[in-house]
Amino acid sequence: MTKTIAKKFSLNVAPTFKASVQIQIPGAGEAEILFTFKHRTKNELKEFSESLKAVDGEDGPKDADVLLDIASGWDLDEPFDADSLEKLTQRYMGAAQAVIGAYFTELMGARTKN
C-alpha cells in the first residue's frame, strides 16, 4: 500500500506555480508543455476574467497577450516572449484555450478523477 504525503498547507501562497498543459499536435496526438503560471487571488482572477470579454463588438485581447499575462515561463527551448507565444497560438489553434483552461483549473482547485 502506497502512502500519500500531503503538502503542508499555508495561507501564504507562492507568487508562481507550475502546471503541465497538453497541446494537441495535428496528426500526432498531444505534447506536454510545463508552464510557470502567475498566482492570482480570487478578486484578481475575477478582474482578469472580466478583462477577457470583448466590449461593444470589439475583439478581446490577443491570445499571446493573455498568455503573457497569466504565465512567466515554460520548459521549451524557445524564449518565453510575445513572438514565441504568437507562433504557438497561430500554429496550434487550440493551444491558447488549453493553457488558459489549465490556468483556471489549477487556480480553482478543480481535480480530475482517475
Coordinates of N, CA, C and O in Angstrom, one line a residue:
M1 N 0.8 -1.2 0.0 CA 0.0 0.0 0.0 C 0.9 1.2 0.0 O 1.8 1.4 0.8
T2 N 0.6 2.2 -0.9 CA 1.4 3.4 -1.0 C 0.8 4.5 -0.2 O -0.4 4.7 -0.2
K3 N 1.6 5.1 0.6 CA 1.2 6.2 1.4 C 1.3 7.5 0.7 O 2.4 7.8 0.2
T4 N 0.3 8.3 0.7 CA 0.3 9.6 0.0 C 0.7 10.7 1.1 O 0.2 10.8 2.1
I5 N 1.7 11.5 0.7 CA 2.2 12.5 1.6 C 1.6 13.8 1.1 O 1.9 14.3 0.0
A6 N 0.8 14.5 2.0 CA 0.2 15.7 1.6 C 1.2 16.9 1.8 O 2.0 16.8 2.8
K7 N 1.1 17.9 1.0 CA 2.0 19.1 1.2 C 1.4 19.9 2.3 O 0.2 19.9 2.5
K8 N 2.3 20.6 3.0 CA 1.8 21.4 4.1 C 1.0 22.6 3.5 O 1.5 23.3 2.6
F9 N -0.1 22.9 4.1 CA -1.0 23.9 3.7 C -0.5 25.2 4.3 O -0.2 25.3 5.5
S10 N -0.6 26.3 3.5 CA -0.2 27.6 4.0 C -1.1 28.7 3.4 O -1.5 28.6 2.3
L11 N -1.5 29.7 4.2 CA -2.3 30.8 3.7 C -1.4 31.8 2.8 O -2.0 32.6 2.1
N12 N -0.1 31.6 2.9 CA 0.8 32.4 2.1 C 1.2 31.6 0.9 O 1.9 30.6 1.0
V13 N 0.7 32.0 -0.2 CA 0.9 31.2 -1.5 C 2.1 31.8 -2.2 O 2.5 33.0 -2.1
A14 N 2.8 30.9 -3.0 CA 3.9 31.3 -3.8 C 3.4 32.2 -4.9 O 2.3 32.0 -5.4
P15 N 4.2 33.1 -5.4 CA 3.7 34.0 -6.4 C 3.6 33.3 -7.8 O 2.9 33.8 -8.7
T16 N 4.2 32.2 -8.0 CA 4.1 31.4 -9.2 C 3.9 29.9 -8.9 O 4.2 29.5 -7.8
F17 N 3.4 29.2 -9.8 CA 3.2 27.8 -9.7 C 3.4 27.1 -11.1 O 3.2 27.8 -12.1
K18 N 3.8 25.9 -11.1 CA 4.0 25.2 -12.4 C 2.9 24.2 -12.6 O 2.3 23.6 -11.7
A19 N 2.5 24.1 -13.9 CA 1.5 23.1 -14.3 C 1.7 22.7 -15.7 O 2.1 23.5 -16.6
S20 N 1.5 21.4 -16.0 CA 1.6 20.8 -17.3 C 0.4 21.1 -18.1 O -0.8 21.0 -17.6
V21 N 0.6 21.4 -19.4 CA -0.5 21.7 -20.3 C -0.4 20.8 -21.5 O 0.7 20.7 -22.1
Q22 N -1.4 20.1 -21.9 CA -1.4 19.2 -23.1 C -1.8 20.0 -24.3 O -2.9 20.6 -24.3
I23 N -0.9 20.0 -25.3 CA -1.2 20.8 -26.5 C -1.4 19.8 -27.6 O -0.6 18.9 -27.8
Q24 N -2.5 19.9 -28.4 CA -2.8 19.0 -29.5 C -2.0 19.3 -30.7 O -1.9 20.4 -31.1
I25 N -1.3 18.3 -31.2 CA -0.5 18.4 -32.4 C -1.2 17.7 -33.5 O -1.4 16.5 -33.5
P26 N -1.7 18.5 -34.5 CA -2.5 17.9 -35.6 C -1.8 16.6 -36.2 O -0.6 16.7 -36.6
G27 N -2.5 15.5 -36.2 CA -2.0 14.3 -36.8 C -0.9 13.6 -36.0 O -0.4 12.5 -36.4
A28 N -0.6 14.1 -34.8 CA 0.4 13.5 -34.0 C 0.1 13.3 -32.5 O 1.0 13.1 -31.7
G29 N -1.1 13.5 -32.1 CA -1.5 13.4 -30.7 C -1.3 14.6 -29.9 O -1.5 15.7 -30.4
E30 N -0.8 14.5 -28.7 CA -0.6 15.6 -27.8 C 0.9 15.7 -27.4 O 1.6 14.7 -27.3
A31 N 1.3 16.9 -27.0 CA 2.6 17.1 -26.4 C 2.4 17.9 -25.1 O 1.4 18.6 -25.0
E32 N 3.3 17.8 -24.2 CA 3.1 18.4 -22.9 C 4.1 19.6 -22.8 O 5.3 19.4 -23.1
I33 N 3.6 20.7 -22.3 CA 4.5 21.9 -22.0 C 4.3 22.2 -20.5 O 3.1 22.3 -20.1
L34 N 5.4 22.4 -19.8 CA 5.3 22.8 -18.4 C 5.4 24.3 -18.4 O 6.4 24.9 -18.7
F35 N 4.3 24.9 -17.9 CA 4.2 26.4 -17.8 C 4.5 26.8 -16.4 O 4.1 26.1 -15.4
T36 N 5.1 28.0 -16.2 CA 5.1 28.6 -14.9 C 4.1 29.7 -14.9 O 4.1 30.7 -15.8
F37 N 3.1 29.6 -14.1 CA 1.9 30.5 -14.1 C 2.1 31.5 -12.9 O 2.7 31.2 -11.9
K38 N 1.4 32.6 -13.1 CA 1.4 33.7 -12.0 C 0.1 33.4 -11.2 O -1.0 33.3 -11.7
H39 N 0.3 33.4 -9.9 CA -0.8 33.2 -9.0 C -1.7 34.5 -8.9 O -1.1 35.6 -9.0
R40 N -3.0 34.4 -8.8 CA -3.9 35.5 -8.6 C -4.8 35.1 -7.4 O -5.2 34.0 -7.2
T41 N -5.3 36.2 -6.7 CA -6.3 36.0 -5.7 C -7.6 35.8 -6.3 O -7.8 36.0 -7.6
K42 N -8.6 35.5 -5.6 CA -10.0 35.3 -6.1 C -10.4 36.6 -6.8 O -11.0 36.6 -7.9
N43 N -10.2 37.8 -6.1 CA -10.7 39.0 -6.7 C -9.8 39.4 -8.0 O -10.4 39.9 -8.9
E44 N -8.6 39.1 -7.9 CA -7.7 39.4 -9.1 C -8.1 38.5 -10.3 O -8.2 38.9 -11.4
L45 N -8.5 37.2 -10.0 CA -8.9 36.3 -11.1 C -10.3 36.8 -11.6 O -10.5 36.7 -12.9
K46 N -11.2 37.3 -10.8 CA -12.4 37.8 -11.3 C -12.2 39.0 -12.2 O -12.8 39.1 -13.3
E47 N -11.3 39.9 -11.8 CA -11.0 41.1 -12.6 C -10.3 40.7 -13.9 O -10.7 41.2 -15.0
F48 N -9.5 39.7 -13.9 CA -8.8 39.2 -15.1 C -9.8 38.6 -16.0 O -9.8 38.8 -17.2
S49 N -10.8 37.8 -15.5 CA -11.8 37.1 -16.3 C -12.6 38.2 -17.0 O -13.0 38.0 -18.2
E50 N -13.0 39.2 -16.3 CA -13.8 40.3 -16.9 C -13.0 41.0 -18.0 O -13.6 41.4 -19.0
S51 N -11.7 41.1 -17.9 CA -10.8 41.8 -18.9 C -10.8 41.0 -20.2 O -10.4 41.5 -21.3
L52 N -11.1 39.7 -20.2 CA -11.0 38.8 -21.4 C -12.2 39.0 -22.3 O -12.2 38.6 -23.5
K53 N -13.3 39.6 -21.8 CA -14.5 39.7 -22.6 C -14.4 40.9 -23.6 O -13.9 41.9 -23.3
A54 N -14.9 40.6 -24.7 CA -14.9 41.7 -25.8 C -16.0 42.7 -25.4 O -17.0 42.4 -24.8
V55 N -15.7 44.0 -25.7 CA -16.6 45.1 -25.3 C -17.1 45.8 -26.6 O -16.3 46.1 -27.5
D56 N -18.4 46.0 -26.7 CA -19.0 46.8 -27.8 C -18.6 46.3 -29.1 O -18.2 47.1 -30.0
G57 N -18.7 45.0 -29.3 CA -18.4 44.4 -30.7 C -16.9 44.4 -31.0 O -16.6 43.9 -32.1
E58 N -16.0 44.8 -30.2 CA -14.6 44.8 -30.4 C -14.1 43.4 -30.0 O -14.7 42.7 -29.2
D59 N -13.0 43.0 -30.7 CA -12.3 41.8 -30.3 C -11.7 41.9 -28.9 O -11.3 43.0 -28.5
G60 N -11.6 40.8 -28.2 CA -11.0 40.8 -26.9 C -9.5 40.8 -27.1 O -9.0 41.0 -28.2
P61 N -8.7 40.7 -26.0 CA -7.2 40.7 -26.2 C -6.7 39.6 -27.0 O -7.3 38.5 -27.1
K62 N -5.5 39.8 -27.6 CA -4.8 38.8 -28.4 C -4.4 37.6 -27.5 O -4.1 37.8 -26.3
D63 N -4.5 36.4 -28.0 CA -4.2 35.2 -27.2 C -2.8 35.3 -26.6 O -2.6 35.0 -25.5
A64 N -1.8 35.8 -27.4 CA -0.4 35.9 -26.9 C -0.3 36.8 -25.7 O 0.4 36.6 -24.8
D65 N -1.1 37.9 -25.8 CA -1.1 38.9 -24.7 C -1.7 38.3 -23.4 O -1.2 38.5 -22.3
V66 N -2.8 37.5 -23.6 CA -3.4 36.8 -22.4 C -2.4 35.8 -21.8 O -2.2 35.8 -20.6
L67 N -1.7 35.1 -22.6 CA -0.8 34.1 -22.1 C 0.4 34.8 -21.4 O 0.9 34.3 -20.4
L68 N 0.8 35.9 -21.9 CA 1.9 36.7 -21.2 C 1.4 37.2 -19.8 O 2.2 37.3 -18.9
D69 N 0.1 37.5 -19.8 CA -0.5 38.0 -18.5 C -0.6 36.9 -17.4 O -0.5 37.2 -16.3
I70 N -0.8 35.6 -17.9 CA -1.0 34.6 -16.9 C 0.2 33.7 -16.6 O 0.3 33.0 -15.6
A71 N 1.2 33.8 -17.5 CA 2.4 32.9 -17.3 C 3.7 33.7 -17.4 O 3.7 34.8 -18.0
S72 N 4.7 33.1 -16.9 CA 6.0 33.8 -16.9 C 7.1 32.9 -17.5 O 8.3 33.4 -17.5
G73 N 6.8 31.7 -17.9 CA 7.8 30.9 -18.4 C 7.3 29.5 -18.8 O 6.1 29.2 -18.6
W74 N 8.1 28.7 -19.5 CA 7.8 27.4 -19.9 C 9.1 26.6 -20.1 O 10.2 27.1 -19.9
D75 N 8.9 25.3 -20.3 CA 10.1 24.4 -20.4 C 10.6 24.1 -21.8 O 11.3 23.2 -22.1
L76 N 10.2 25.0 -22.8 CA 10.6 24.8 -24.1 C 12.0 25.5 -24.3 O 12.4 26.4 -23.6
D77 N 12.7 25.1 -25.4 CA 14.0 25.8 -25.7 C 13.8 27.2 -26.2 O 14.7 28.0 -26.0
E78 N 12.7 27.5 -26.8 CA 12.4 28.8 -27.4 C 12.2 29.8 -26.2 O 11.7 29.4 -25.2
P79 N 12.5 31.0 -26.4 CA 12.3 32.0 -25.3 C 10.8 32.2 -25.0 O 10.0 32.0 -26.0
F80 N 10.5 32.5 -23.8 CA 9.1 32.8 -23.4 C 8.9 34.3 -23.7 O 9.2 35.1 -22.8
D81 N 8.4 34.6 -24.8 CA 8.1 36.0 -25.2 C 6.9 36.1 -26.1 O 6.4 35.1 -26.5
A82 N 6.5 37.3 -26.4 CA 5.4 37.6 -27.3 C 5.5 36.9 -28.6 O 4.5 36.3 -29.1
D83 N 6.7 36.9 -29.2 CA 6.8 36.3 -30.6 C 6.6 34.8 -30.5 O 5.9 34.2 -31.3
S84 N 7.2 34.2 -29.5 CA 7.1 32.7 -29.4 C 5.6 32.3 -29.1 O 5.1 31.3 -29.6
L85 N 5.0 33.1 -28.2 CA 3.6 32.8 -27.9 C 2.7 33.0 -29.1 O 1.7 32.3 -29.3
E86 N 3.0 34.0 -29.9 CA 2.2 34.3 -31.1 C 2.4 33.1 -32.1 O 1.4 32.6 -32.7
K87 N 3.6 32.5 -32.2 CA 3.8 31.3 -33.0 C 3.0 30.2 -32.5 O 2.4 29.4 -33.2
L88 N 3.1 30.0 -31.2 CA 2.3 28.9 -30.5 C 0.8 29.0 -30.9 O 0.2 28.0 -31.3
T89 N 0.3 30.1 -30.7 CA -1.2 30.3 -30.8 C -1.6 30.3 -32.3 O -2.7 29.9 -32.6
Q90 N -0.7 30.7 -33.2 CA -1.1 30.7 -34.6 C -0.9 29.3 -35.2 O -1.7 28.9 -36.1
R91 N 0.1 28.5 -34.8 CA 0.4 27.2 -35.3 C -0.4 26.1 -34.7 O -0.6 25.0 -35.3
Y92 N -0.8 26.3 -33.4 CA -1.5 25.2 -32.7 C -2.8 25.9 -32.2 O -2.8 26.5 -31.1
M93 N -3.8 25.9 -33.0 CA -5.0 26.7 -32.7 C -5.7 26.5 -31.4 O -6.4 27.4 -30.9
G94 N -5.6 25.3 -30.8 CA -6.2 25.0 -29.5 C -5.3 25.3 -28.3 O -5.7 25.2 -27.2
A95 N -4.1 25.8 -28.6 CA -3.1 26.0 -27.5 C -3.5 27.0 -26.5 O -3.4 26.8 -25.3
A96 N -4.0 28.2 -27.0 CA -4.4 29.2 -26.0 C -5.5 28.8 -25.1 O -5.4 29.0 -23.9
Q97 N -6.5 28.1 -25.6 CA -7.6 27.6 -24.8 C -7.1 26.5 -23.8 O -7.5 26.5 -22.7
A98 N -6.2 25.7 -24.3 CA -5.6 24.7 -23.4 C -4.8 25.3 -22.2 O -5.0 24.9 -21.0
V99 N -4.0 26.3 -22.5 CA -3.2 27.0 -21.5 C -4.1 27.7 -20.5 O -4.0 27.6 -19.3
I100 N -5.0 28.5 -21.0 CA -5.9 29.3 -20.2 C -6.8 28.3 -19.3 O -7.0 28.6 -18.1
G101 N -7.3 27.3 -19.9 CA -8.1 26.3 -19.2 C -7.3 25.6 -18.0 O -7.8 25.5 -16.9
A102 N -6.0 25.3 -18.3 CA -5.2 24.7 -17.3 C -4.9 25.7 -16.1 O -4.9 25.3 -14.9
Y103 N -4.8 27.0 -16.5 CA -4.5 28.0 -15.5 C -5.7 28.1 -14.6 O -5.6 28.1 -13.3
F104 N -6.9 28.2 -15.1 CA -8.1 28.4 -14.3 C -8.3 27.1 -13.5 O -8.7 27.2 -12.3
T105 N -8.1 25.9 -14.1 CA -8.3 24.7 -13.3 C -7.4 24.6 -12.1 O -7.8 24.2 -11.0
E106 N -6.1 25.0 -12.3 CA -5.2 25.0 -11.2 C -5.5 26.0 -10.1 O -5.5 25.7 -8.9
L107 N -5.9 27.2 -10.5 CA -6.3 28.2 -9.5 C -7.6 27.9 -8.8 O -7.7 28.2 -7.6
M108 N -8.5 27.3 -9.5 CA -9.8 27.0 -8.8 C -9.8 25.7 -8.0 O -10.7 25.4 -7.4
G109 N -8.7 24.9 -8.1 CA -8.6 23.7 -7.4 C -9.4 22.6 -7.9 O -9.6 21.6 -7.2
A110 N -9.8 22.6 -9.2 CA -10.5 21.5 -9.8 C -9.6 20.3 -10.0 O -8.5 20.5 -10.4
R111 N -10.1 19.2 -9.8 CA -9.3 18.0 -9.9 C -10.1 17.0 -10.9 O -11.3 16.9 -10.8
T112 N -9.3 16.3 -11.6 CA -9.9 15.3 -12.5 C -9.9 13.9 -11.8 O -9.0 13.7 -11.0
K113 N -10.9 13.1 -12.1 CA -10.9 11.8 -11.5 C -10.0 10.8 -12.3 O -10.0 10.9 -13.5
N114 N -9.4 9.9 -11.6 CA -8.6 8.8 -12.3 C -9.5 7.7 -12.8 O -10.4 7.3 -12.3

